[in-house]
């Protein structure tokens, strides 16, 4: 399944890389459109990737359950843990709680390390609290 991405996400170059445990893993290639200070990923691009991955994980789970809601952010907290280098950056959301009207999602962003791993040392994380409005009410 390919996650439907917003125009903002597409403008950053965010794409779906793969599925893990039913949730999409998104990625963004490093380029001038996401560069902050020289050879580093811009914080806004990192935040955009985190937010997009959180919504993509929630939409995938809602689709799996046959539910359809309009998603509205209640709040999003981003923690920058390390500088994003000029590498491909990945992000994946994990749903902590999924109720009738609210969802709580944690998202991690990481970059591949030289040994092929990198998820153990994320560059940023986000906690998202999302209101799910019934489209028929």
PDB file of C-alpha atoms in Angstrom:
ATOM      1  CA  UNK A   1       0.000   0.000   0.000  1.00  0.00           C
ATOM      2  CA  UNK A   2       1.266   3.439  -0.870  1.00  0.00           C
ATOM      3  CA  UNK A   3       0.381   6.226   1.516  1.00  0.00           C
ATOM      4  CA  UNK A   4      -1.391   9.179  -0.060  1.00  0.00           C
ATOM      5  CA  UNK A   5       0.848  12.159   0.605  1.00  0.00           C
ATOM      6  CA  UNK A   6      -0.094  15.817   0.824  1.00  0.00           C
ATOM      7  CA  UNK A   7       1.168  18.410  -1.667  1.00  0.00           C
ATOM      8  CA  UNK A   8       3.420  19.781   1.120  1.00  0.00           C
ATOM      9  CA  UNK A   9       4.970  16.347   1.645  1.00  0.00           C
ATOM     10  CA  UNK A  10       5.490  15.898  -2.082  1.00  0.00           C
ATOM     11  CA  UNK A  11       7.132  19.355  -2.294  1.00  0.00           C
ATOM     12  CA  UNK A  12       9.679  18.188   0.294  1.00  0.00           C
ATOM     13  CA  UNK A  13      10.323  15.051  -1.744  1.00  0.00           C
ATOM     14  CA  UNK A  14       8.831  12.694   0.856  1.00  0.00           C
ATOM     15  CA  UNK A  15       7.999   9.257  -0.521  1.00  0.00           C
ATOM     16  CA  UNK A  16       6.893   5.911   0.882  1.00  0.00           C
ATOM     17  CA  UNK A  17       9.890   3.584   1.203  1.00  0.00           C
ATOM     18  CA  UNK A  18       8.283   0.414   2.570  1.00  0.00           C
ATOM     19  CA  UNK A  19       5.737  -1.001   5.013  1.00  0.00           C
ATOM     20  CA  UNK A  20       6.701  -2.288   8.464  1.00  0.00           C
ATOM     21  CA  UNK A  21       4.138  -3.840  10.799  1.00  0.00           C
ATOM     22  CA  UNK A  22       1.322  -2.337   8.724  1.00  0.00           C
ATOM     23  CA  UNK A  23       2.675   1.219   8.930  1.00  0.00           C
ATOM     24  CA  UNK A  24       4.453   3.043   6.125  1.00  0.00           C
ATOM     25  CA  UNK A  25       8.103   4.018   6.479  1.00  0.00           C
ATOM     26  CA  UNK A  26       8.570   7.342   4.735  1.00  0.00           C
ATOM     27  CA  UNK A  27      11.822   8.770   3.443  1.00  0.00           C
ATOM     28  CA  UNK A  28      13.201  12.014   2.120  1.00  0.00           C
ATOM     29  CA  UNK A  29      16.359  12.230   0.038  1.00  0.00           C
ATOM     30  CA  UNK A  30      18.774  15.000   0.931  1.00  0.00           C
ATOM     31  CA  UNK A  31      18.789  17.888  -1.536  1.00  0.00           C
ATOM     32  CA  UNK A  32      18.677  21.646  -1.801  1.00  0.00           C
ATOM     33  CA  UNK A  33      14.918  21.661  -1.078  1.00  0.00           C
ATOM     34  CA  UNK A  34      15.496  20.266   2.449  1.00  0.00           C
ATOM     35  CA  UNK A  35      18.892  21.760   3.228  1.00  0.00           C
ATOM     36  CA  UNK A  36      19.275  24.119   6.182  1.00  0.00           C
ATOM     37  CA  UNK A  37      22.797  25.073   7.087  1.00  0.00           C
ATOM     38  CA  UNK A  38      25.300  23.635   4.603  1.00  0.00           C
ATOM     39  CA  UNK A  39      25.190  19.824   4.395  1.00  0.00           C
ATOM     40  CA  UNK A  40      22.516  19.508   7.099  1.00  0.00           C
ATOM     41  CA  UNK A  41      18.821  18.711   7.013  1.00  0.00           C
ATOM     42  CA  UNK A  42      16.600  21.701   7.827  1.00  0.00           C
ATOM     43  CA  UNK A  43      14.606  21.388  11.064  1.00  0.00           C
ATOM     44  CA  UNK A  44      11.393  22.277   9.264  1.00  0.00           C
ATOM     45  CA  UNK A  45      11.952  19.459   6.783  1.00  0.00           C
ATOM     46  CA  UNK A  46      12.573  17.057   9.677  1.00  0.00           C
ATOM     47  CA  UNK A  47       9.373  18.220  11.366  1.00  0.00           C
ATOM     48  CA  UNK A  48       7.435  17.890   8.103  1.00  0.00           C
ATOM     49  CA  UNK A  49       8.685  14.336   7.659  1.00  0.00           C
ATOM     50  CA  UNK A  50       7.734  13.437  11.245  1.00  0.00           C
ATOM     51  CA  UNK A  51       4.246  14.907  10.922  1.00  0.00           C
ATOM     52  CA  UNK A  52       3.648  13.221   7.565  1.00  0.00           C
ATOM     53  CA  UNK A  53       4.800   9.842   8.919  1.00  0.00           C
ATOM     54  CA  UNK A  54       2.514  10.180  11.946  1.00  0.00           C
ATOM     55  CA  UNK A  55      -0.546  10.901   9.833  1.00  0.00           C
ATOM     56  CA  UNK A  56       0.393   8.141   7.357  1.00  0.00           C
ATOM     57  CA  UNK A  57       0.609   5.569  10.171  1.00  0.00           C
ATOM     58  CA  UNK A  58      -2.758   6.654  11.565  1.00  0.00           C
ATOM     59  CA  UNK A  59      -4.440   6.653   8.135  1.00  0.00           C
ATOM     60  CA  UNK A  60      -3.083   3.170   7.422  1.00  0.00           C
ATOM     61  CA  UNK A  61      -4.499   1.830  10.694  1.00  0.00           C
ATOM     62  CA  UNK A  62      -7.866   3.528  10.161  1.00  0.00           C
ATOM     63  CA  UNK A  63      -8.051   2.086   6.628  1.00  0.00           C
ATOM     64  CA  UNK A  64      -7.213  -1.367   8.011  1.00  0.00           C
ATOM     65  CA  UNK A  65     -10.146  -0.999  10.433  1.00  0.00           C
ATOM     66  CA  UNK A  66     -12.456   0.338   7.699  1.00  0.00           C
ATOM     67  CA  UNK A  67     -12.787   3.698   9.415  1.00  0.00           C
ATOM     68  CA  UNK A  68     -12.718   7.118   7.785  1.00  0.00           C
ATOM     69  CA  UNK A  69     -12.112  10.320   9.734  1.00  0.00           C
ATOM     70  CA  UNK A  70     -10.940  13.843   9.151  1.00  0.00           C
ATOM     71  CA  UNK A  71      -7.680  14.218  11.063  1.00  0.00           C
ATOM     72  CA  UNK A  72      -6.991  17.436  12.934  1.00  0.00           C
ATOM     73  CA  UNK A  73      -3.924  18.102  15.065  1.00  0.00           C
ATOM     74  CA  UNK A  74      -4.482  18.806  18.756  1.00  0.00           C
ATOM     75  CA  UNK A  75      -0.764  19.283  19.388  1.00  0.00           C
ATOM     76  CA  UNK A  76       2.561  18.095  18.039  1.00  0.00           C
ATOM     77  CA  UNK A  77       5.786  18.125  20.054  1.00  0.00           C
ATOM     78  CA  UNK A  78       9.064  17.649  18.192  1.00  0.00           C
ATOM     79  CA  UNK A  79      12.359  16.851  19.881  1.00  0.00           C
ATOM     80  CA  UNK A  80      15.522  17.313  17.845  1.00  0.00           C
ATOM     81  CA  UNK A  81      18.028  14.748  19.091  1.00  0.00           C
ATOM     82  CA  UNK A  82      20.915  15.093  16.622  1.00  0.00           C
ATOM     83  CA  UNK A  83      21.812  17.086  13.548  1.00  0.00           C
ATOM     84  CA  UNK A  84      20.421  15.629  10.325  1.00  0.00           C
ATOM     85  CA  UNK A  85      23.294  15.044   7.918  1.00  0.00           C
ATOM     86  CA  UNK A  86      23.255  15.038   4.127  1.00  0.00           C
ATOM     87  CA  UNK A  87      21.807  11.511   3.932  1.00  0.00           C
ATOM     88  CA  UNK A  88      18.484   9.853   3.277  1.00  0.00           C
ATOM     89  CA  UNK A  89      16.208  10.305   6.295  1.00  0.00           C
ATOM     90  CA  UNK A  90      13.482   7.835   7.283  1.00  0.00           C
ATOM     91  CA  UNK A  91      10.489   8.165   9.617  1.00  0.00           C
ATOM     92  CA  UNK A  92       7.832   5.819  10.956  1.00  0.00           C
ATOM     93  CA  UNK A  93       4.875   6.399  13.251  1.00  0.00           C
ATOM     94  CA  UNK A  94       3.684   4.085  16.015  1.00  0.00           C
ATOM     95  CA  UNK A  95       0.178   4.423  17.389  1.00  0.00           C
ATOM     96  CA  UNK A  96       0.038   4.335  21.177  1.00  0.00           C
ATOM     97  CA  UNK A  97      -3.684   4.759  21.592  1.00  0.00           C
ATOM     98  CA  UNK A  98      -6.494   4.789  19.066  1.00  0.00           C
ATOM     99  CA  UNK A  99      -9.882   5.734  20.460  1.00  0.00           C
ATOM    100  CA  UNK A 100     -13.134   6.827  18.850  1.00  0.00           C
ATOM    101  CA  UNK A 101     -12.191  10.521  18.677  1.00  0.00           C
ATOM    102  CA  UNK A 102      -8.497  10.812  19.617  1.00  0.00           C
ATOM    103  CA  UNK A 103      -5.255   9.129  18.688  1.00  0.00           C
ATOM    104  CA  UNK A 104      -1.790   9.351  20.221  1.00  0.00           C
ATOM    105  CA  UNK A 105       1.121   8.698  17.880  1.00  0.00           C
ATOM    106  CA  UNK A 106       4.885   8.621  18.425  1.00  0.00           C
ATOM    107  CA  UNK A 107       7.135   9.151  15.401  1.00  0.00           C
ATOM    108  CA  UNK A 108      10.877   8.575  15.018  1.00  0.00           C
ATOM    109  CA  UNK A 109      13.174   9.907  12.297  1.00  0.00           C
ATOM    110  CA  UNK A 110      16.595   8.367  11.655  1.00  0.00           C
ATOM    111  CA  UNK A 111      19.345   8.218   9.099  1.00  0.00           C
ATOM    112  CA  UNK A 112      21.311   5.203   7.962  1.00  0.00           C
ATOM    113  CA  UNK A 113      24.605   4.834   9.786  1.00  0.00           C
ATOM    114  CA  UNK A 114      27.750   3.482   8.153  1.00  0.00           C
ATOM    115  CA  UNK A 115      27.009   0.018   9.553  1.00  0.00           C
ATOM    116  CA  UNK A 116      23.568  -0.012   7.913  1.00  0.00           C
ATOM    117  CA  UNK A 117      21.709   0.625  11.163  1.00  0.00           C
ATOM    118  CA  UNK A 118      20.588   3.970  12.398  1.00  0.00           C
ATOM    119  CA  UNK A 119      17.220   3.567  14.010  1.00  0.00           C
ATOM    120  CA  UNK A 120      18.882   3.099  17.402  1.00  0.00           C
ATOM    121  CA  UNK A 121      20.100   6.691  17.218  1.00  0.00           C
ATOM    122  CA  UNK A 122      17.157   8.746  15.946  1.00  0.00           C
ATOM    123  CA  UNK A 123      17.763  12.328  14.852  1.00  0.00           C
ATOM    124  CA  UNK A 124      14.299  13.487  15.987  1.00  0.00           C
ATOM    125  CA  UNK A 125      11.103  12.271  17.579  1.00  0.00           C
ATOM    126  CA  UNK A 126       7.582  13.624  17.785  1.00  0.00           C
ATOM    127  CA  UNK A 127       4.509  13.031  19.912  1.00  0.00           C
ATOM    128  CA  UNK A 128       1.260  13.789  18.112  1.00  0.00           C
ATOM    129  CA  UNK A 129      -2.211  14.052  19.646  1.00  0.00           C
ATOM    130  CA  UNK A 130      -4.777  13.968  16.873  1.00  0.00           C
ATOM    131  CA  UNK A 131      -8.512  14.613  16.858  1.00  0.00           C
ATOM    132  CA  UNK A 132     -10.457  12.323  14.555  1.00  0.00           C
ATOM    133  CA  UNK A 133     -13.637  14.042  13.410  1.00  0.00           C
ATOM    134  CA  UNK A 134     -16.445  11.966  11.964  1.00  0.00           C
ATOM    135  CA  UNK A 135     -16.936  13.221   8.381  1.00  0.00           C
ATOM    136  CA  UNK A 136     -20.733  12.679   8.656  1.00  0.00           C
ATOM    137  CA  UNK A 137     -21.306  14.823  11.767  1.00  0.00           C
TER     138      UNK A 137
END
